[in-house]
Coordinates of C-alpha atoms and ligand atoms in Angstrom, one line a residue:
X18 CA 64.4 104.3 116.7
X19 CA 65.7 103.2 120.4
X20 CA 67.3 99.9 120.1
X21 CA 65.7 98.5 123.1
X22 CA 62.5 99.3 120.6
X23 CA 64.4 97.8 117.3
X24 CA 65.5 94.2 119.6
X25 CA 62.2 93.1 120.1
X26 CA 61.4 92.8 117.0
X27 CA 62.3 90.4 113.9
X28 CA 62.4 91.4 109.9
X29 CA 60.8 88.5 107.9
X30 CA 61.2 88.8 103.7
X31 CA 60.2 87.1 101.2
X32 CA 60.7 88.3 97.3
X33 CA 59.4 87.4 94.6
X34 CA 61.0 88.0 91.5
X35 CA 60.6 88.6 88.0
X36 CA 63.2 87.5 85.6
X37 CA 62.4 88.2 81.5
X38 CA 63.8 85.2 79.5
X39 CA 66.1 86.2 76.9
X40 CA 64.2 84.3 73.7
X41 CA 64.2 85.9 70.8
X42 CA 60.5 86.0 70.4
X43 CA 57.7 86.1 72.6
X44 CA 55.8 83.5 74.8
X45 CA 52.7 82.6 72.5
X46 CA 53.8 83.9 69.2
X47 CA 57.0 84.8 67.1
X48 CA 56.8 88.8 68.0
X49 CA 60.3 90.0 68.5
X50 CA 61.6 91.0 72.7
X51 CA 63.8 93.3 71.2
X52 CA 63.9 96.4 74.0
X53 CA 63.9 100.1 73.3
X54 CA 61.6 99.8 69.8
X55 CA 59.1 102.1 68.9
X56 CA 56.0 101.8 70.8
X57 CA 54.0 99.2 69.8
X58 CA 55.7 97.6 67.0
X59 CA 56.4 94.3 68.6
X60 CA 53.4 93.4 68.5
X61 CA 50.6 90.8 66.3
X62 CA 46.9 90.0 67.2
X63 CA 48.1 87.2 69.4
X64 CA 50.2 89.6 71.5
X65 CA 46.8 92.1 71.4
X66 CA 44.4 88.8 72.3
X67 CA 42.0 89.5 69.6
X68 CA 38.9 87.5 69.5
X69 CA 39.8 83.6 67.7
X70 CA 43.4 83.7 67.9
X71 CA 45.1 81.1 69.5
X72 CA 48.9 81.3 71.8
X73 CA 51.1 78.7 70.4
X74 CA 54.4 78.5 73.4
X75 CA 57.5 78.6 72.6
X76 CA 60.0 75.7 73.9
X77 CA 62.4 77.8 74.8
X78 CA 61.1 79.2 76.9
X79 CA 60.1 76.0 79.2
X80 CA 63.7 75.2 78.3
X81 CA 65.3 78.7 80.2
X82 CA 63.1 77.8 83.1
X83 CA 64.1 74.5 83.5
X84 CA 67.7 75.6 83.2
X85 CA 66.8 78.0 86.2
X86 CA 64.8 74.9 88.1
X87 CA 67.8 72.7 87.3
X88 CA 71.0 75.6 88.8
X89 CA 68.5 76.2 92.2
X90 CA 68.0 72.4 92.9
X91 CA 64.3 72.4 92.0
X92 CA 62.0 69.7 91.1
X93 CA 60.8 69.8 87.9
X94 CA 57.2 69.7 87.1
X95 CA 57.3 66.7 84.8
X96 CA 53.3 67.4 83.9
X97 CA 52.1 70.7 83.6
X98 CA 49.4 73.3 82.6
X99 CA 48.6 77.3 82.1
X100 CA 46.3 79.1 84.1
X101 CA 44.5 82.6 83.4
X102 CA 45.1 84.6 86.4
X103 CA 42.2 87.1 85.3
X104 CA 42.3 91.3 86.2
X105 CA 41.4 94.1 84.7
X106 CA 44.6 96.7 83.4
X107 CA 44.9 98.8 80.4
X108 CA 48.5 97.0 80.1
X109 CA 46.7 93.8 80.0
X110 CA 45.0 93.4 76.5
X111 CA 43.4 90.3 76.6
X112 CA 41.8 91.0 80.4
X113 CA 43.9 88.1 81.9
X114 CA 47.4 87.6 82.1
X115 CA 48.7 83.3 81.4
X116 CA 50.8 82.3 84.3
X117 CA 51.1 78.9 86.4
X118 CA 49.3 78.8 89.3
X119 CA 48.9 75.0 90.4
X120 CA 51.1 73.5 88.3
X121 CA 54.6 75.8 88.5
X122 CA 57.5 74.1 87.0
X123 CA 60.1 74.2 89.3
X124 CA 59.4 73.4 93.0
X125 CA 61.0 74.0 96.0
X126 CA 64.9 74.0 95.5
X127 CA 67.1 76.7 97.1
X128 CA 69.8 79.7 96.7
X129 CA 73.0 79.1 98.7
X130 CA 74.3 82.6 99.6
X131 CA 77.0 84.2 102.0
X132 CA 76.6 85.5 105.2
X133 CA 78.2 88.6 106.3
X134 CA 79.1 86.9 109.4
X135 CA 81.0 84.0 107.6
X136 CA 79.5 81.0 106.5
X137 CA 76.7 80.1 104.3
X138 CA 73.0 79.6 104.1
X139 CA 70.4 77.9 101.4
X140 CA 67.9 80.2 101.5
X141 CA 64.4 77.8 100.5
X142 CA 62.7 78.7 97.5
X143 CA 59.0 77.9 96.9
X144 CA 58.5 77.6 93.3
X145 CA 59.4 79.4 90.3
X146 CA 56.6 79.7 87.3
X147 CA 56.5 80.5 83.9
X148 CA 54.2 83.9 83.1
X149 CA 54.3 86.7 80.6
X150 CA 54.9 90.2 81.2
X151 CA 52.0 92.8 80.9
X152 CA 52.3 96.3 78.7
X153 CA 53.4 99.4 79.5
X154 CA 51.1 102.6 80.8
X155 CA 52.7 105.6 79.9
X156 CA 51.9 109.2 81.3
X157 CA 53.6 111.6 79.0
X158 CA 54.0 115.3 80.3
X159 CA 51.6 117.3 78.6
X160 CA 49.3 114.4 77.5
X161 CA 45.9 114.4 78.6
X162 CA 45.5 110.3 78.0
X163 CA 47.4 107.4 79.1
X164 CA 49.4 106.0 76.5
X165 CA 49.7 102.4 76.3
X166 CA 53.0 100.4 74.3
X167 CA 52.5 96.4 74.3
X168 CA 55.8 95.8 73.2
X169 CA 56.3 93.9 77.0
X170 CA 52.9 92.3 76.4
X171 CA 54.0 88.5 76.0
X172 CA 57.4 88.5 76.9
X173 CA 58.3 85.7 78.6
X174 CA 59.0 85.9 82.3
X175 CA 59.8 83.2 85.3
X176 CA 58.5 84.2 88.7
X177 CA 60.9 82.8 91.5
X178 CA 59.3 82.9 94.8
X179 CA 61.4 82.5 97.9
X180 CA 59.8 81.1 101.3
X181 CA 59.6 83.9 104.0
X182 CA 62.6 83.0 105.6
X183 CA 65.0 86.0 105.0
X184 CA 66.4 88.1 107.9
X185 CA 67.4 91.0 106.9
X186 CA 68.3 93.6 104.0
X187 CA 71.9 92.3 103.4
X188 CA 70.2 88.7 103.0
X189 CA 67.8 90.3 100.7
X190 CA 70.4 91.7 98.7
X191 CA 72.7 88.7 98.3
X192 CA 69.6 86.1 97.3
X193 CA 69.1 89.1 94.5
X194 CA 72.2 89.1 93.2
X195 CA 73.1 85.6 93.4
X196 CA 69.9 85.1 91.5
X197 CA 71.3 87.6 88.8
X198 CA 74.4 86.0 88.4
X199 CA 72.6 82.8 87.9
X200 CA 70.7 84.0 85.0
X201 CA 73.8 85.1 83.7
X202 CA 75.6 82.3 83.6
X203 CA 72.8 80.3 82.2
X204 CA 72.2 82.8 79.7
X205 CA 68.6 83.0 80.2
X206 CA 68.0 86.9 81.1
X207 CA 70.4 89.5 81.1
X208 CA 69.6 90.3 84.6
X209 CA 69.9 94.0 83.5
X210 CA 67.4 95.7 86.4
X211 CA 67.2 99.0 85.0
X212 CA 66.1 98.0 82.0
X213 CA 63.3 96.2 84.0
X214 CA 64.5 92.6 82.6
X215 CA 64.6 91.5 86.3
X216 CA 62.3 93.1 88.9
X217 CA 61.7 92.8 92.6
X218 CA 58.6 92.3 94.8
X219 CA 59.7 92.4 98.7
X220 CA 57.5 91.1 100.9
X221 CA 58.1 92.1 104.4
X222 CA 56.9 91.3 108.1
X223 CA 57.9 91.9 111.6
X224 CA 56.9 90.3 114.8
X225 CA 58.1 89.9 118.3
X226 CA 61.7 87.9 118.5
X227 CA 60.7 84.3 119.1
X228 CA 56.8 84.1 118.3
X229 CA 55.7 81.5 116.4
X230 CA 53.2 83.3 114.0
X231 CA 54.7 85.1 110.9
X232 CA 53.0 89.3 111.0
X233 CA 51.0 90.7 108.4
X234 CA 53.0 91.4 105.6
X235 CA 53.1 94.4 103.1
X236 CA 54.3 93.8 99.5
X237 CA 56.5 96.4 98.0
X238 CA 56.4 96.0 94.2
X239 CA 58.5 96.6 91.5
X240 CA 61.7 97.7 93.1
X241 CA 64.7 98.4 90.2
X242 CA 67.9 98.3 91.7
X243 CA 69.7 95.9 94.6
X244 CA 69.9 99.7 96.5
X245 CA 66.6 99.5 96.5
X246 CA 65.9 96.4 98.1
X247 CA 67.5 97.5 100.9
X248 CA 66.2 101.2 100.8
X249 CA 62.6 99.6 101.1
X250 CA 62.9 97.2 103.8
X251 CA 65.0 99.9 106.1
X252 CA 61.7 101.9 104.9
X253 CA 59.1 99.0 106.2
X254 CA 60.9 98.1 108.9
X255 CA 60.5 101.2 110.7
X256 CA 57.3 102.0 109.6
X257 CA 55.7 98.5 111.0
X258 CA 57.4 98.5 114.2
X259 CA 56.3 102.2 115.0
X260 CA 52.7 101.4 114.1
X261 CA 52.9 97.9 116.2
X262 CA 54.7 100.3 119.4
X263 CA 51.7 103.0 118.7
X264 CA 49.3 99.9 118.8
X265 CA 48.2 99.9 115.7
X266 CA 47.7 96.9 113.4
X267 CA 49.6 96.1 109.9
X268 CA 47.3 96.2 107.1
X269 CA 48.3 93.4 104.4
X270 CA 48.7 95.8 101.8
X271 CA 51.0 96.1 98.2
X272 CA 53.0 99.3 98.6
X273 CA 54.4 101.5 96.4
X274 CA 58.3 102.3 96.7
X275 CA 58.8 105.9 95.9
X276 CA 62.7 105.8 94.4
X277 CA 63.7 109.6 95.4
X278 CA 61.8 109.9 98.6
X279 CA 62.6 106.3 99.8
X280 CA 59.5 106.2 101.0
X281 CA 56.9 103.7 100.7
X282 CA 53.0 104.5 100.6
X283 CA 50.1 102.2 100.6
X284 CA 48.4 101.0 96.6
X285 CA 45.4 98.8 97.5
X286 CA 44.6 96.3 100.3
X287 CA 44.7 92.8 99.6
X288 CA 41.6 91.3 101.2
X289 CA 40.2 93.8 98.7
X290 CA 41.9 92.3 95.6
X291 CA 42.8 88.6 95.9
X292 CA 40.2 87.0 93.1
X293 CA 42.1 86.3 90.5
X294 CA 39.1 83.7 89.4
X295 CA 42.4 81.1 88.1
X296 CA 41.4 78.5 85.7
X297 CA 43.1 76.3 83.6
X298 CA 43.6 78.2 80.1
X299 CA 41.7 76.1 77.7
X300 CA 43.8 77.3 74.8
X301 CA 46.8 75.9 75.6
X302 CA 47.9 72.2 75.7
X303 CA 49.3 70.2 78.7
X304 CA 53.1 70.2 78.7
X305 CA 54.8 67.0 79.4
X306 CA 58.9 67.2 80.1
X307 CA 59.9 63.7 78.8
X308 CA 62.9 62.5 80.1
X309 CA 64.8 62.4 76.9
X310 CA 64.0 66.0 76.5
X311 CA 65.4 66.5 80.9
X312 CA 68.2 65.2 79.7
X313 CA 69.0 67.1 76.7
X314 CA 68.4 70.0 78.7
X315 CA 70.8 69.2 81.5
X316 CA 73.6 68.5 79.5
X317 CA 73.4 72.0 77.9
X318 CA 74.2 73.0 81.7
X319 CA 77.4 75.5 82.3
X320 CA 79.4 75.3 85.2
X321 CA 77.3 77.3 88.1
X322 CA 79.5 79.7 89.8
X323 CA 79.2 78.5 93.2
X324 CA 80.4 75.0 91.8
X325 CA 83.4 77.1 90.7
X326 CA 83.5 79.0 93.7
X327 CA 83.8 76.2 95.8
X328 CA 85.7 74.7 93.4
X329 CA 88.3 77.3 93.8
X330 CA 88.7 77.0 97.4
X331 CA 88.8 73.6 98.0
X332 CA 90.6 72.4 94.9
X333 CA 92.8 75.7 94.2
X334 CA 93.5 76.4 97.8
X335 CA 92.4 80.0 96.6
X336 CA 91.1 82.8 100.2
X337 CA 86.8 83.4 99.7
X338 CA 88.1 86.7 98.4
X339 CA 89.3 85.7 95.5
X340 CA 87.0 82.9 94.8
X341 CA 84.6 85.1 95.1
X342 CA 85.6 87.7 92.6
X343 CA 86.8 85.1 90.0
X344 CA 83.2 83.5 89.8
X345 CA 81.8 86.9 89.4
X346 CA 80.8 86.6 86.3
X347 CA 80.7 83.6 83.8
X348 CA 83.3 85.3 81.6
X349 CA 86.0 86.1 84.2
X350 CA 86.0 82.5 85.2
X351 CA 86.0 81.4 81.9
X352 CA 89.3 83.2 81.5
X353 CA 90.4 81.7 84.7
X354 CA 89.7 77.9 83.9
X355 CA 91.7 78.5 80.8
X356 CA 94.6 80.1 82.7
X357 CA 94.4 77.4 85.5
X358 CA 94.5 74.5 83.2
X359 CA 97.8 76.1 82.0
X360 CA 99.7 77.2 85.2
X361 CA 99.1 75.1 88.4
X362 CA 100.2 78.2 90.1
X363 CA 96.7 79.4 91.5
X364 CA 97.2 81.7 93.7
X365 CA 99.8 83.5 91.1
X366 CA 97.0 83.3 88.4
X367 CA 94.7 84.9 91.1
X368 CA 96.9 87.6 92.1
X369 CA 97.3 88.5 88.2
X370 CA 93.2 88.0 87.5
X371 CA 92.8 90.6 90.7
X372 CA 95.6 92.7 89.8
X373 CA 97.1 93.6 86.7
X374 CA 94.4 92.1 84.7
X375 CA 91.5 93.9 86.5
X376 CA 93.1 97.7 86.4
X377 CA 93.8 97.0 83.0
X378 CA 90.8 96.2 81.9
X379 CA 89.1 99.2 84.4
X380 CA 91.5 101.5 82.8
X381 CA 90.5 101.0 79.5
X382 CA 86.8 100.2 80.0
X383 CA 86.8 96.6 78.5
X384 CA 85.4 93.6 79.8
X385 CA 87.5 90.3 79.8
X386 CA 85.0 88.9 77.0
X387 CA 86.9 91.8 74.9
X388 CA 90.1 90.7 76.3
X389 CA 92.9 90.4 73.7
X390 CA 95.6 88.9 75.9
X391 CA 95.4 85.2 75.7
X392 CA 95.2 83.3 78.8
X393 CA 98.2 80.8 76.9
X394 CA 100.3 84.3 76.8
X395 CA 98.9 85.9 80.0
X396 CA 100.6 82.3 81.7
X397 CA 104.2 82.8 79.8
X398 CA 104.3 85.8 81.8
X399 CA 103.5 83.9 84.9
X400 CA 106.0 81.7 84.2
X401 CA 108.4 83.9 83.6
X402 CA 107.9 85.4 87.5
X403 CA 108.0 82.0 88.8
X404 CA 111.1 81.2 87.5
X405 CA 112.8 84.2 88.9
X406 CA 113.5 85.0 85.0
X407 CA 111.6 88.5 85.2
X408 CA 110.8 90.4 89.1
X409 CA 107.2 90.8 89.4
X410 CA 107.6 94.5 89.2
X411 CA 109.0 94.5 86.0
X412 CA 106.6 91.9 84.9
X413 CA 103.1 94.0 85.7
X414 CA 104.6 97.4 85.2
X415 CA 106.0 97.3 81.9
X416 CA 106.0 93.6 80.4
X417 CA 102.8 93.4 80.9
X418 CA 101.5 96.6 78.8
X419 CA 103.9 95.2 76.6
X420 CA 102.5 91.9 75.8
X421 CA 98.9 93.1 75.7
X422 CA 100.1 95.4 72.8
X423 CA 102.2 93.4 70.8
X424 CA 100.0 90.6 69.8
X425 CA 102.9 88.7 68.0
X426 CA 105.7 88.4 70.5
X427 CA 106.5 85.8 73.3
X428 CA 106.4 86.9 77.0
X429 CA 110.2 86.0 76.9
X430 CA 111.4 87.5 73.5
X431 CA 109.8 90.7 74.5
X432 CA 111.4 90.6 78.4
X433 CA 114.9 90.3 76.2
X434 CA 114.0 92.8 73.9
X435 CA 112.9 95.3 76.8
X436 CA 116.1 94.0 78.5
X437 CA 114.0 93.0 81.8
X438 CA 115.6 89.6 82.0
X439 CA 116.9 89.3 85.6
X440 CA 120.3 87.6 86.3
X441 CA 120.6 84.9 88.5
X442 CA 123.8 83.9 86.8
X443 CA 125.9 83.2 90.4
X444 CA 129.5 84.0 88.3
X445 CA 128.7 87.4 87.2
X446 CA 126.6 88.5 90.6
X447 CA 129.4 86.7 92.3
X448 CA 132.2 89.1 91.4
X449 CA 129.9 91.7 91.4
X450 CA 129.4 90.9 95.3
X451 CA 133.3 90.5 95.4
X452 CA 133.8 94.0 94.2
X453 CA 131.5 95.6 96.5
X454 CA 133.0 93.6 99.7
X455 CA 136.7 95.0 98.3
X456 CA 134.9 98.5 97.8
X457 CA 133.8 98.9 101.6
X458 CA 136.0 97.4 104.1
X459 CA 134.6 99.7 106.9
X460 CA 131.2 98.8 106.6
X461 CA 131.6 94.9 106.2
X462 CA 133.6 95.1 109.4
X463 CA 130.3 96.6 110.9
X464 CA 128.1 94.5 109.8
X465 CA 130.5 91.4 111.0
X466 CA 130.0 93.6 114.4
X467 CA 126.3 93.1 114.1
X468 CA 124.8 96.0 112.0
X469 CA 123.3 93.7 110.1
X470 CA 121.2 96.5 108.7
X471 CA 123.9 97.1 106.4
X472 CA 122.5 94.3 103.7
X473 CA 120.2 96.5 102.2
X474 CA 123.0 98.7 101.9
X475 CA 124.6 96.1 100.1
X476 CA 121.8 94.5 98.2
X477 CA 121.3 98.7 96.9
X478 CA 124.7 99.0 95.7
X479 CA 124.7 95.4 94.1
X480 CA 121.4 96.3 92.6
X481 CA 122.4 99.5 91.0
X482 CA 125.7 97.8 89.6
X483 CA 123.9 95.1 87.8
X484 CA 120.7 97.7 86.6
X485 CA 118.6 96.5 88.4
X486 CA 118.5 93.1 86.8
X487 CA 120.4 91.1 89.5
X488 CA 118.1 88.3 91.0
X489 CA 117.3 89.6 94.3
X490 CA 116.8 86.2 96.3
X491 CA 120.3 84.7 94.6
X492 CA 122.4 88.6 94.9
X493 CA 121.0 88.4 99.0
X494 CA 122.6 84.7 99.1
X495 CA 125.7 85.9 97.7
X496 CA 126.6 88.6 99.7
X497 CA 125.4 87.2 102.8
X498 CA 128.1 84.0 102.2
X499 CA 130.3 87.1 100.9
X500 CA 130.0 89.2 103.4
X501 CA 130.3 85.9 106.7
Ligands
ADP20 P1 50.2 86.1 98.6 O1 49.1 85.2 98.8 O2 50.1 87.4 99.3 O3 50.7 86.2 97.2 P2 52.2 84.1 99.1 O4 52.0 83.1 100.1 O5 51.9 83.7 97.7 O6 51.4 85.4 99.4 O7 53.7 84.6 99.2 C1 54.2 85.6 98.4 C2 55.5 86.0 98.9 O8 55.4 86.6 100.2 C3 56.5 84.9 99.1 O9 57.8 85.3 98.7 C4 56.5 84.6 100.6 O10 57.7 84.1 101.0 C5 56.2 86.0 101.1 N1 55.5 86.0 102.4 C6 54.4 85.3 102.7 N2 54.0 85.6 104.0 C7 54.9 86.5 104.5 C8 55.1 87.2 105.7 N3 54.2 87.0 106.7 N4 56.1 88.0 105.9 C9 57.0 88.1 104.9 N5 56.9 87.5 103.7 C10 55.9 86.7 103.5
MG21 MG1 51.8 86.1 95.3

């Protein structure tokens, strides 16, 4: 597309996504959520909605969504009731699904993310609601019928529903993984999008820059990965602005995302759809959040990570780099907190975290959870740099190997035993440097002449003669008061 074509135009999103809480059982009844069972084993008449049974909710799963309400700045719904949001599916059993439609519990509230430019911005929620998922169609090669597994039927989900206000597909992007690390953190979904435990609806618009009115929007559902995301709206945007240039108008439409064509086509209108006949599900009692019961649910609240994040840059002094990679997930910073309540010496800790740590852990495919370096160990090493005891060289390319695999031994006792302790002993380097001076009376006499290159020369030889143990910031010293 010309981009005098692409400028007139602005992308509007809005997602809506689906997030399955991690409870052990399911919304209305104590079927297991376990993924990857045999078809239809997790499953009880309550999950089928046979005629006279009755849902009974489970609390945690208000709890997970409060949690979630609570970490995006929400208001929580102190007073609330179910709704039947009536359709008919062959992966709905009962005919309508149980979902909140006046009464979500969290309102408003926002995700803070990153722009690409620099800065940030709190991108606006609108609500987030309690629902639960819908079966599974299955077309089988080679079978005639659709198969159906209810497994999903009843497992609890939150909807979190963002106000049209995001610009493009980086934004997109970043709201979707903030809201992944989120749920991770508070250990409420395992944010795991190919499994389908969190899903994405985009909702997407363009319009002229600067006019008032939002456009029709399409609605691409169910998109799988972050790629995705993006791979859609790249997809819509082109596809509405050619039909608005070739005067045609945008149908409000749900659209299906095809994953290897990355194209998306058109599922069913919307004017066509939209009567969900909502009423108030008479099965189901009013939920009232006490305040006791707030409470107790906000002092089970972790650390968020953009607390830590910013934690990390104003308290630690730490570049958005690092912060950023240290909050990245809950059990990385974990291991950081501990290390920095040991050694004050952030950055160092960083650099370590980043460095050594990280291609470690790559190398051998663990995650820090599986760790076995203690950060109380991990900051004797540390130390050991800092005090000029060890060179940092030494220290991540053999000490540190070390120390991982010999769970026993100090930092220190194994930099003696690998004989990696520098010297900084002035006496010993000293008459080293005095040797050396004696040794080369040509080239001192240069580098009194102003070849001051010569140090390394120097520095080398001094180096060599001490194995490579001499400190290198007291041998320079030395031989520059040596040397006049
Ligand atoms: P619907 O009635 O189609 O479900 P909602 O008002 O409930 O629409 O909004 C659903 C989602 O669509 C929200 O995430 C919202 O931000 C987004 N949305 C609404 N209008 C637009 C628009 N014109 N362009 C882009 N996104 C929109
Ligand atoms: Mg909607």
């Amino acid at each position: 597309m010309k981009k005098e074509i692409r400028d007139k135009y602005e992308v509007v999103i809005g997602l809506e996504i689906h997030a399955q809480l991690s409870t052990a059982s399911k919304i209305y009844y104590s079927d297991s959520t376990e993924f990857g069972n045999a078809p239809n084993t997790n499953i009880s008449a309550i999950t089928l909605g046979h005629p006279g049974t009755l849902p009974i909710l489970n609390k945690k799963v208000v709890e997970y969504a409060i949690k979630m309400g609570l970490a995006c700045n929400c208001d929580i719904t102190r007073e609330m009731i179910f709704d039947r949001k009536n359709y008919f599916y062959p992966d709905l059993p009962k005919g309508y699904q149980i979902t909140q439609d006046r009464t979500p519990i969290c309102v408003g509230g926002e995700i803070p993310i990153n722009l690409k430019e620099g800065g940030e911005r709190a991108i606006k929620l609108n609500r987030i609601h309690i629902e639960e998922d819908a079966g599974k169609s299955m077309h089988l090669a080679g079978e005639a019928d659709t198969l159906v597994d209810y497994n999903r039927a009843g497992v609890p989900l939150i909807e979190i529903v963002t106000e049209p206000v995001i610009k493009d597909a980086y934004e997109a992007q970043t709201v979707l993984s903030e809201i992944r690390k989120l749920v991770r953190y508070l250990e409420i979904c395992d944010g795991n999008m190919e499994e389908g435990s969190m899903r994405c609806d985009v909702n997407i618009s363009v319009r002229t820059v600067g006019a008032k009115e939002l456009g029709k929007k399409a609605e691409v559902k169910n998109l799988n990965s972050i790629r995705n995301v993006q791979r859609a709206i790249d997809f819509e945007t082109k596809r509405q602005i050619e039909a608005l240039e070739a005067g045609e108008e945008i149908d409000s439409e749900t659209r299906n995302f095809d994953d290897v064509t990355g194209i998306t086509t058109g599922m069913r209108t919307k004017e066509a759809l939209n009567d969900y006949r909502y009423f108030p599900d008479p099965d189901l009692s009013p939920v009232h959040v006490s305040e006791e019961w707030l409470n107790s649910i906000k002092s089970t609240m972790p650390a968020l990570p953009r607390e830590l994040y910013h934690k990390y840059i104003k308290e630690y002094g730490l570049p958005e780099l690092d912060a950023l990679v240290l909050t990245d997930t809950k059990e990385l910073a974990t291991y950081f907190e501990e290390l920095s309540s040991i050694t004050k010496n952030y950055k160092a800790s960083s650099n370590w975290m980043m460095g050594p740590v990280k291609s470690y852990l790559n190398d051998s495919s663990i995650k820090i959870e599986d760790f076995t370096l203690s950060p109380n160990r991990l900051a004797e090493l540390i130390k050991l740099v800092e005090d000029n005891k060890v060179s940092f060289s030494a220290a991540s390319q053999k000490l540190f190997a070390a120390l991982v695999a010999e769970e026993s031994k100090s930092a220190l006792h194994l930099a003696e035993e690998m004989n990696l302790m520098q010297d900084s002993d002035t006496d010993t380097l000293g008459e080293l440097a005095d040797a050396i001076v004696a040794e080369f009376p040509d080239k001192v006499l240069a580098y009194q002449k102003g070849h001051k290159g010569l140090l390394g020369m120097f520095m080398g030889e001094l180096m060599k003669r001490s194995n490579g143990k001499a400190d290198p910031k007291v041998a320079n010293e030395l031989l520059r008061q040596k040397l006049g």
